[in-house]
Tab-separated table of C-alpha atoms in Angstrom:
chain	number	residue	atom	x	y	z
H	579	UNK	CA	152.791	9.761	64.010
H	580	UNK	CA	150.549	12.718	64.122
H	581	UNK	CA	149.521	13.860	60.452
H	582	UNK	CA	150.529	17.100	59.241
H	583	UNK	CA	148.500	18.835	56.318
H	584	UNK	CA	151.207	21.324	55.834
H	585	UNK	CA	153.085	18.625	53.919
H	586	UNK	CA	150.259	17.121	51.777
H	587	UNK	CA	151.012	19.322	48.896
H	588	UNK	CA	154.559	19.346	47.165
H	589	UNK	CA	155.463	22.185	44.861
H	590	UNK	CA	156.360	21.524	41.211
H	591	UNK	CA	160.388	21.604	41.516
H	592	UNK	CA	160.267	24.086	38.305
H	593	UNK	CA	158.143	26.354	39.421
H	594	UNK	CA	156.884	28.764	38.337
H	595	UNK	CA	155.360	27.474	35.203
H	596	UNK	CA	154.065	30.617	33.738
H	597	UNK	CA	156.243	34.297	34.544
H	598	UNK	CA	155.041	37.692	33.826
H	599	UNK	CA	158.430	38.748	32.762
H	600	UNK	CA	157.955	36.295	29.766
H	601	UNK	CA	155.323	38.268	28.230
H	602	UNK	CA	156.131	41.460	27.382
H	603	UNK	CA	153.403	44.017	27.706
H	604	UNK	CA	151.644	42.209	30.610
H	605	UNK	CA	151.935	44.073	34.029
H	606	UNK	CA	150.401	41.143	36.225
H	607	UNK	CA	149.613	37.385	35.469
H	608	UNK	CA	147.279	35.860	38.530
H	609	UNK	CA	144.596	33.808	40.038
H	610	UNK	CA	144.234	30.839	37.855
H	611	UNK	CA	141.403	28.354	37.703
H	612	UNK	CA	141.992	24.795	35.926
H	613	UNK	CA	140.000	22.359	34.612
H	614	UNK	CA	140.387	19.276	32.190
H	615	UNK	CA	139.641	19.482	28.956
H	616	UNK	CA	139.748	16.012	26.824
H	617	UNK	CA	143.551	15.889	26.766
H	618	UNK	CA	144.465	19.311	27.774
H	619	UNK	CA	144.935	20.981	30.814
H	620	UNK	CA	142.987	24.881	30.574
H	621	UNK	CA	143.868	27.544	32.690
H	622	UNK	CA	141.836	30.699	33.036
H	623	UNK	CA	144.570	33.313	34.094
H	624	UNK	CA	143.906	36.768	35.333
H	625	UNK	CA	146.339	39.416	33.424
H	626	UNK	CA	146.529	43.286	33.742
H	627	UNK	CA	148.374	45.140	30.612
H	628	UNK	CA	150.579	47.724	30.756
H	629	UNK	CA	148.436	49.655	28.309
H	630	UNK	CA	145.198	48.480	28.876
H	631	UNK	CA	142.848	48.647	26.052
H	632	UNK	CA	139.771	49.135	28.611
H	633	UNK	CA	139.284	49.622	32.477
H	634	UNK	CA	138.851	52.577	34.981
H	635	UNK	CA	141.763	53.148	37.165
H	636	UNK	CA	143.742	49.949	38.374
H	637	UNK	CA	140.497	47.902	37.818
H	638	UNK	CA	141.679	46.790	33.905
H	639	UNK	CA	141.969	42.829	34.651
H	640	UNK	CA	141.198	40.576	31.510
H	641	UNK	CA	140.859	36.836	31.288
H	642	UNK	CA	142.965	34.808	29.005
H	643	UNK	CA	143.275	30.864	28.325
H	644	UNK	CA	146.573	29.075	28.841
H	645	UNK	CA	146.608	25.356	27.346
H	646	UNK	CA	148.475	22.863	27.544
H	647	UNK	CA	149.049	18.911	26.681
H	648	UNK	CA	151.085	18.023	29.410
H	649	UNK	CA	149.638	20.192	32.332
H	650	UNK	CA	153.645	21.989	32.784
H	651	UNK	CA	154.126	23.776	29.424
H	652	UNK	CA	151.598	26.288	28.805
H	653	UNK	CA	150.742	28.532	25.863
H	654	UNK	CA	149.074	31.778	26.790
H	655	UNK	CA	146.538	33.275	24.486
H	656	UNK	CA	146.770	36.837	23.833
H	657	UNK	CA	143.076	37.241	23.289
H	658	UNK	CA	140.573	38.409	26.169
H	659	UNK	CA	137.753	36.032	26.672
H	660	UNK	CA	135.402	36.975	29.058
H	661	UNK	CA	133.335	39.797	28.165
H	662	UNK	CA	129.912	41.655	28.477
H	663	UNK	CA	127.468	41.792	25.696
H	664	UNK	CA	127.225	45.514	24.327
H	665	UNK	CA	123.293	45.079	24.639
H	666	UNK	CA	123.448	44.387	27.973
H	667	UNK	CA	121.708	47.026	30.368
H	668	UNK	CA	124.589	49.273	31.715
H	669	UNK	CA	127.069	46.873	29.720
H	670	UNK	CA	129.749	49.754	29.665
H	671	UNK	CA	130.013	49.548	33.720
H	672	UNK	CA	131.225	46.046	33.849
H	673	UNK	CA	135.114	45.606	33.540
H	674	UNK	CA	137.746	43.700	35.270
H	675	UNK	CA	137.194	40.031	34.438
H	676	UNK	CA	139.212	38.245	36.775
H	677	UNK	CA	139.526	35.384	39.319
H	678	UNK	CA	137.164	32.855	37.499
H	679	UNK	CA	135.919	29.770	38.830
H	680	UNK	CA	135.099	27.174	36.354
H	681	UNK	CA	132.919	23.898	36.513
H	682	UNK	CA	131.980	21.695	34.263
H	683	UNK	CA	128.311	20.338	34.261
H	684	UNK	CA	127.479	17.595	31.883
H	685	UNK	CA	129.436	18.731	28.616
H	686	UNK	CA	129.143	22.422	29.436
H	687	UNK	CA	131.935	24.595	31.574
H	688	UNK	CA	130.205	27.287	33.124
H	689	UNK	CA	132.470	29.988	34.439
H	690	UNK	CA	131.306	32.469	37.104
H	691	UNK	CA	133.521	35.863	36.807
H	692	UNK	CA	133.630	38.457	39.521
H	693	UNK	CA	133.187	41.561	38.032
H	694	UNK	CA	133.491	45.202	39.179
H	695	UNK	CA	130.777	47.487	38.408
H	696	UNK	CA	131.743	51.270	37.471
H	697	UNK	CA	130.850	53.928	40.121
H	698	UNK	CA	129.561	51.148	42.414
H	699	UNK	CA	133.143	49.789	43.116
H	700	UNK	CA	131.700	46.530	43.722
H	701	UNK	CA	132.127	43.027	42.593
H	702	UNK	CA	129.054	40.922	41.200
H	703	UNK	CA	129.227	37.285	39.782
H	704	UNK	CA	128.360	36.875	36.113
H	705	UNK	CA	127.483	33.380	34.705
H	706	UNK	CA	129.063	32.451	31.297
H	707	UNK	CA	129.521	29.144	29.722
H	708	UNK	CA	131.965	27.342	27.096
H	709	UNK	CA	132.356	24.073	25.365
H	710	UNK	CA	135.329	24.498	23.672
H	711	UNK	CA	137.485	27.122	25.378
H	712	UNK	CA	137.160	28.971	21.818
H	713	UNK	CA	133.670	30.606	22.139
H	714	UNK	CA	132.479	32.255	25.410
H	715	UNK	CA	128.586	32.647	25.826
H	716	UNK	CA	127.602	35.376	28.693
H	717	UNK	CA	124.303	34.114	30.805
H	718	UNK	CA	123.557	36.509	33.516
H	719	UNK	CA	124.577	38.705	36.844
H	720	UNK	CA	123.777	35.889	38.849
H	721	UNK	CA	125.017	37.505	42.307
H	722	UNK	CA	124.243	40.635	44.560
H	723	UNK	CA	127.087	43.020	45.455
H	724	UNK	CA	129.263	42.254	47.084
H	725	UNK	CA	130.342	38.919	45.954
H	726	UNK	CA	134.002	37.853	44.637
H	727	UNK	CA	134.439	33.924	43.968
H	728	UNK	CA	130.962	32.307	43.532
H	729	UNK	CA	131.554	28.626	42.792
H	730	UNK	CA	129.322	25.998	41.478
H	731	UNK	CA	128.920	22.593	42.362
H	732	UNK	CA	129.524	19.899	39.408
H	733	UNK	CA	126.201	17.999	39.303
H	734	UNK	CA	122.750	18.890	41.162
H	735	UNK	CA	122.209	17.703	44.720
H	736	UNK	CA	118.597	16.519	45.408
H	737	UNK	CA	117.729	18.052	41.883
H	738	UNK	CA	118.980	21.435	42.497
H	739	UNK	CA	122.053	22.971	41.763
H	740	UNK	CA	124.159	24.530	43.905
H	741	UNK	CA	126.939	27.333	44.422
H	742	UNK	CA	129.045	28.456	47.417
H	743	UNK	CA	129.163	32.179	47.302
H	744	UNK	CA	131.561	34.885	49.036
H	745	UNK	CA	129.717	37.665	50.170
H	746	UNK	CA	131.680	40.862	51.518
H	747	UNK	CA	135.336	41.639	50.617
H	748	UNK	CA	137.393	44.871	50.449
H	749	UNK	CA	137.360	46.528	53.760
H	750	UNK	CA	134.437	44.569	54.659
H	751	UNK	CA	134.643	40.752	56.445
H	752	UNK	CA	134.124	37.932	53.893
H	753	UNK	CA	132.411	34.660	54.680
H	754	UNK	CA	131.528	31.797	52.640
H	755	UNK	CA	127.583	31.052	52.129
H	756	UNK	CA	125.599	28.265	50.250
H	757	UNK	CA	122.714	28.981	47.561
H	758	UNK	CA	120.451	26.700	45.709
H	759	UNK	CA	118.925	27.437	42.105
H	760	UNK	CA	116.632	25.342	39.348
H	761	UNK	CA	118.060	26.984	36.772
H	762	UNK	CA	121.287	28.379	37.369
H	763	UNK	CA	119.984	31.918	37.230
H	764	UNK	CA	117.724	32.551	39.850
H	765	UNK	CA	118.884	31.876	43.178
H	766	UNK	CA	117.694	31.405	46.653
H	767	UNK	CA	117.825	29.412	50.288
H	768	UNK	CA	120.955	31.096	50.890
H	769	UNK	CA	122.960	29.510	54.215
H	770	UNK	CA	125.796	30.337	55.972
H	771	UNK	CA	128.476	27.786	55.588
H	772	UNK	CA	131.888	29.010	57.020
H	773	UNK	CA	133.377	32.462	58.322
H	774	UNK	CA	136.763	33.421	58.588
H	775	UNK	CA	139.268	33.416	62.076
H	776	UNK	CA	138.817	29.828	63.161
H	777	UNK	CA	142.578	29.999	62.775
H	778	UNK	CA	145.422	32.419	62.122
H	779	UNK	CA	145.722	32.221	58.571
H	780	UNK	CA	141.969	33.174	57.946
H	781	UNK	CA	141.823	35.955	60.698
H	782	UNK	CA	140.668	38.600	58.163
H	783	UNK	CA	138.645	36.914	55.082
H	784	UNK	CA	137.887	33.312	53.542
H	785	UNK	CA	136.713	32.206	50.111
H	786	UNK	CA	135.783	29.289	48.209
H	787	UNK	CA	136.586	27.407	44.913
H	788	UNK	CA	134.541	24.942	42.921
H	789	UNK	CA	133.489	21.884	44.817
H	790	UNK	CA	135.159	18.475	43.963
H	791	UNK	CA	133.297	15.601	44.377
H	792	UNK	CA	134.797	12.656	46.522
H	793	UNK	CA	133.476	9.288	48.090
H	794	UNK	CA	133.503	11.364	51.468
H	795	UNK	CA	131.945	14.649	50.628
H	796	UNK	CA	132.744	17.680	48.860
H	797	UNK	CA	136.254	18.889	49.056
H	798	UNK	CA	136.768	22.387	48.819
H	799	UNK	CA	139.949	24.307	48.504
H	800	UNK	CA	139.663	27.618	50.426
H	801	UNK	CA	141.886	30.960	50.912
H	802	UNK	CA	142.177	32.721	53.818
H	803	UNK	CA	143.665	36.165	54.714
H	804	UNK	CA	145.849	37.132	57.455
H	805	UNK	CA	147.072	40.561	58.223
H	806	UNK	CA	149.896	40.565	60.609
H	807	UNK	CA	152.515	42.929	61.480
H	808	UNK	CA	154.490	42.391	58.474
H	809	UNK	CA	151.605	42.988	55.731
H	810	UNK	CA	148.972	41.210	54.472
H	811	UNK	CA	149.232	37.373	53.366
H	812	UNK	CA	146.878	34.999	51.411
H	813	UNK	CA	147.337	31.139	52.523
H	814	UNK	CA	145.188	27.930	51.207
H	815	UNK	CA	143.375	25.578	53.307
H	816	UNK	CA	140.400	23.115	52.763
H	817	UNK	CA	137.210	21.866	54.050
H	818	UNK	CA	134.995	18.750	53.582
H	819	UNK	CA	131.058	19.273	52.819
H	820	UNK	CA	128.233	16.703	53.280
H	821	UNK	CA	127.261	14.928	49.946
H	822	UNK	CA	123.612	14.963	50.384
H	823	UNK	CA	123.319	18.313	52.544
H	824	UNK	CA	126.127	20.572	51.177
H	825	UNK	CA	125.716	23.306	53.635
H	826	UNK	CA	126.803	21.098	56.488
H	827	UNK	CA	130.397	20.908	56.951
H	828	UNK	CA	131.881	17.389	58.099
H	829	UNK	CA	135.488	18.488	58.232
H	830	UNK	CA	138.163	21.129	57.838
H	831	UNK	CA	141.806	21.511	57.702
H	832	UNK	CA	142.839	23.817	61.096
H	833	UNK	CA	146.281	24.214	59.450
H	834	UNK	CA	146.853	26.045	55.801
H	835	UNK	CA	147.963	23.406	53.208
H	836	UNK	CA	149.947	26.028	51.216
H	837	UNK	CA	151.272	29.240	52.712
H	838	UNK	CA	153.545	31.758	51.058
H	839	UNK	CA	157.241	30.563	51.481
H	840	UNK	CA	159.009	30.572	48.596
H	841	UNK	CA	160.747	33.463	47.061
H	842	UNK	CA	158.487	33.502	44.223
H	843	UNK	CA	155.363	33.097	46.676
H	844	UNK	CA	156.891	36.246	48.920
H	845	UNK	CA	158.125	38.993	46.417
H	846	UNK	CA	156.128	40.130	43.344
H	847	UNK	CA	153.468	42.702	42.646
H	848	UNK	CA	151.168	41.462	45.566
H	849	UNK	CA	153.823	40.142	48.246
H	850	UNK	CA	153.041	37.111	50.478
H	851	UNK	CA	150.455	35.443	47.872
H	852	UNK	CA	149.406	32.007	47.253
H	853	UNK	CA	145.898	32.039	45.677
H	854	UNK	CA	143.858	29.426	43.657
H	855	UNK	CA	140.445	29.492	42.199
H	856	UNK	CA	139.856	25.940	41.663
H	857	UNK	CA	141.842	22.553	41.732
H	858	UNK	CA	141.648	19.215	39.705
H	859	UNK	CA	140.799	15.977	41.642
H	860	UNK	CA	141.091	12.607	40.375
H	861	UNK	CA	140.026	9.557	42.657
H	862	UNK	CA	141.434	7.255	40.537
H	863	UNK	CA	144.782	8.110	40.649
H	864	UNK	CA	144.391	9.716	44.479
H	865	UNK	CA	146.013	12.848	43.112
H	866	UNK	CA	144.902	16.531	43.735
H	867	UNK	CA	146.777	19.087	41.146
H	868	UNK	CA	146.520	22.614	42.394
H	869	UNK	CA	147.609	25.414	39.958
H	870	UNK	CA	148.042	28.835	41.961
H	871	UNK	CA	149.041	32.385	41.623
H	872	UNK	CA	151.637	33.938	43.449
H	873	UNK	CA	152.066	37.754	44.039
H	874	UNK	CA	150.186	38.678	41.404
H	875	UNK	CA	152.997	37.769	38.847
H	876	UNK	CA	153.602	33.989	38.667
H	877	UNK	CA	151.269	30.899	38.243
H	878	UNK	CA	152.425	27.907	39.831
H	879	UNK	CA	151.975	24.175	40.840
H	880	UNK	CA	151.653	21.705	43.509
H	881	UNK	CA	150.386	18.213	43.668
H	882	UNK	CA	149.223	15.695	46.595
H	883	UNK	CA	147.210	13.065	47.671
H	884	UNK	CA	143.528	13.651	47.248
H	885	UNK	CA	142.644	11.012	49.767
H	886	UNK	CA	145.115	12.366	52.783
H	887	UNK	CA	143.612	16.006	51.888
H	888	UNK	CA	140.306	14.489	52.864
H	889	UNK	CA	141.495	12.827	55.859
H	890	UNK	CA	143.043	15.699	57.012
H	891	UNK	CA	139.701	17.829	56.840
H	892	UNK	CA	138.247	14.743	58.715
H	893	UNK	CA	140.767	15.127	61.438
H	894	UNK	CA	140.816	18.649	61.459
H	895	UNK	CA	144.650	18.746	61.642
């Protein structure tokens, strides 16, 4: 029987787990990034308030932390977590702190946040870190514009740090590249990895999330954008990178692994959208847990077999 990658992930039957209607004053709730932190699941959630305290035009996004002991019932903070220090050059121009990618390296959680730059209207990647998800330390801007979706690998490879980049976006084509660094701040050795339009569901754009280490390679959840006659739609897929030469693709899903199909994925502030900024993988339990945003209004969850998804990439199904 032929495998079907679209059946690997199973949605949580009581989705959504976070609903914007449960949080008075919040207009949008979207694009989560999840990590394990001790006995907690931490999800960085992008929010937009009806009466924003800061921002320019529609770009008023902030990042809040949601915590859970069971991975299902979350408590969402009402405090903004990501910020730019006042003493940074042109600090007043940085705004819209959304779509975080979180990676644990040793005992530190590094966060790359796409931030918009006033007057230029282009995203750049800001690196920050935390050890407790109570305090946040901004480090530096580590990408050139346009770059929205840069994602760190969780360990050095061949003595260097690596990150996946997502240059482009907006009205431009968006691709996935890779770069290397000795210190997490200065980056070079840029190489192209994957462009859009290898299947219909990523015909317009494509983007990465933090890689998950597996015995067969680095598993990366990717998003794809397709604009048919009925309007733009966001899908999720996956690719597998070589363990030692992570710029090399050794497999990818030709089909999507999650598509906007359920009512909460079809209608909201941004219709036809499933979007993730990362996933939690566990080879010991063979489980992949995916928290994803729907229509800029809900946060949902799906689970599946980690090994099956890796195999689906290898078989390119």
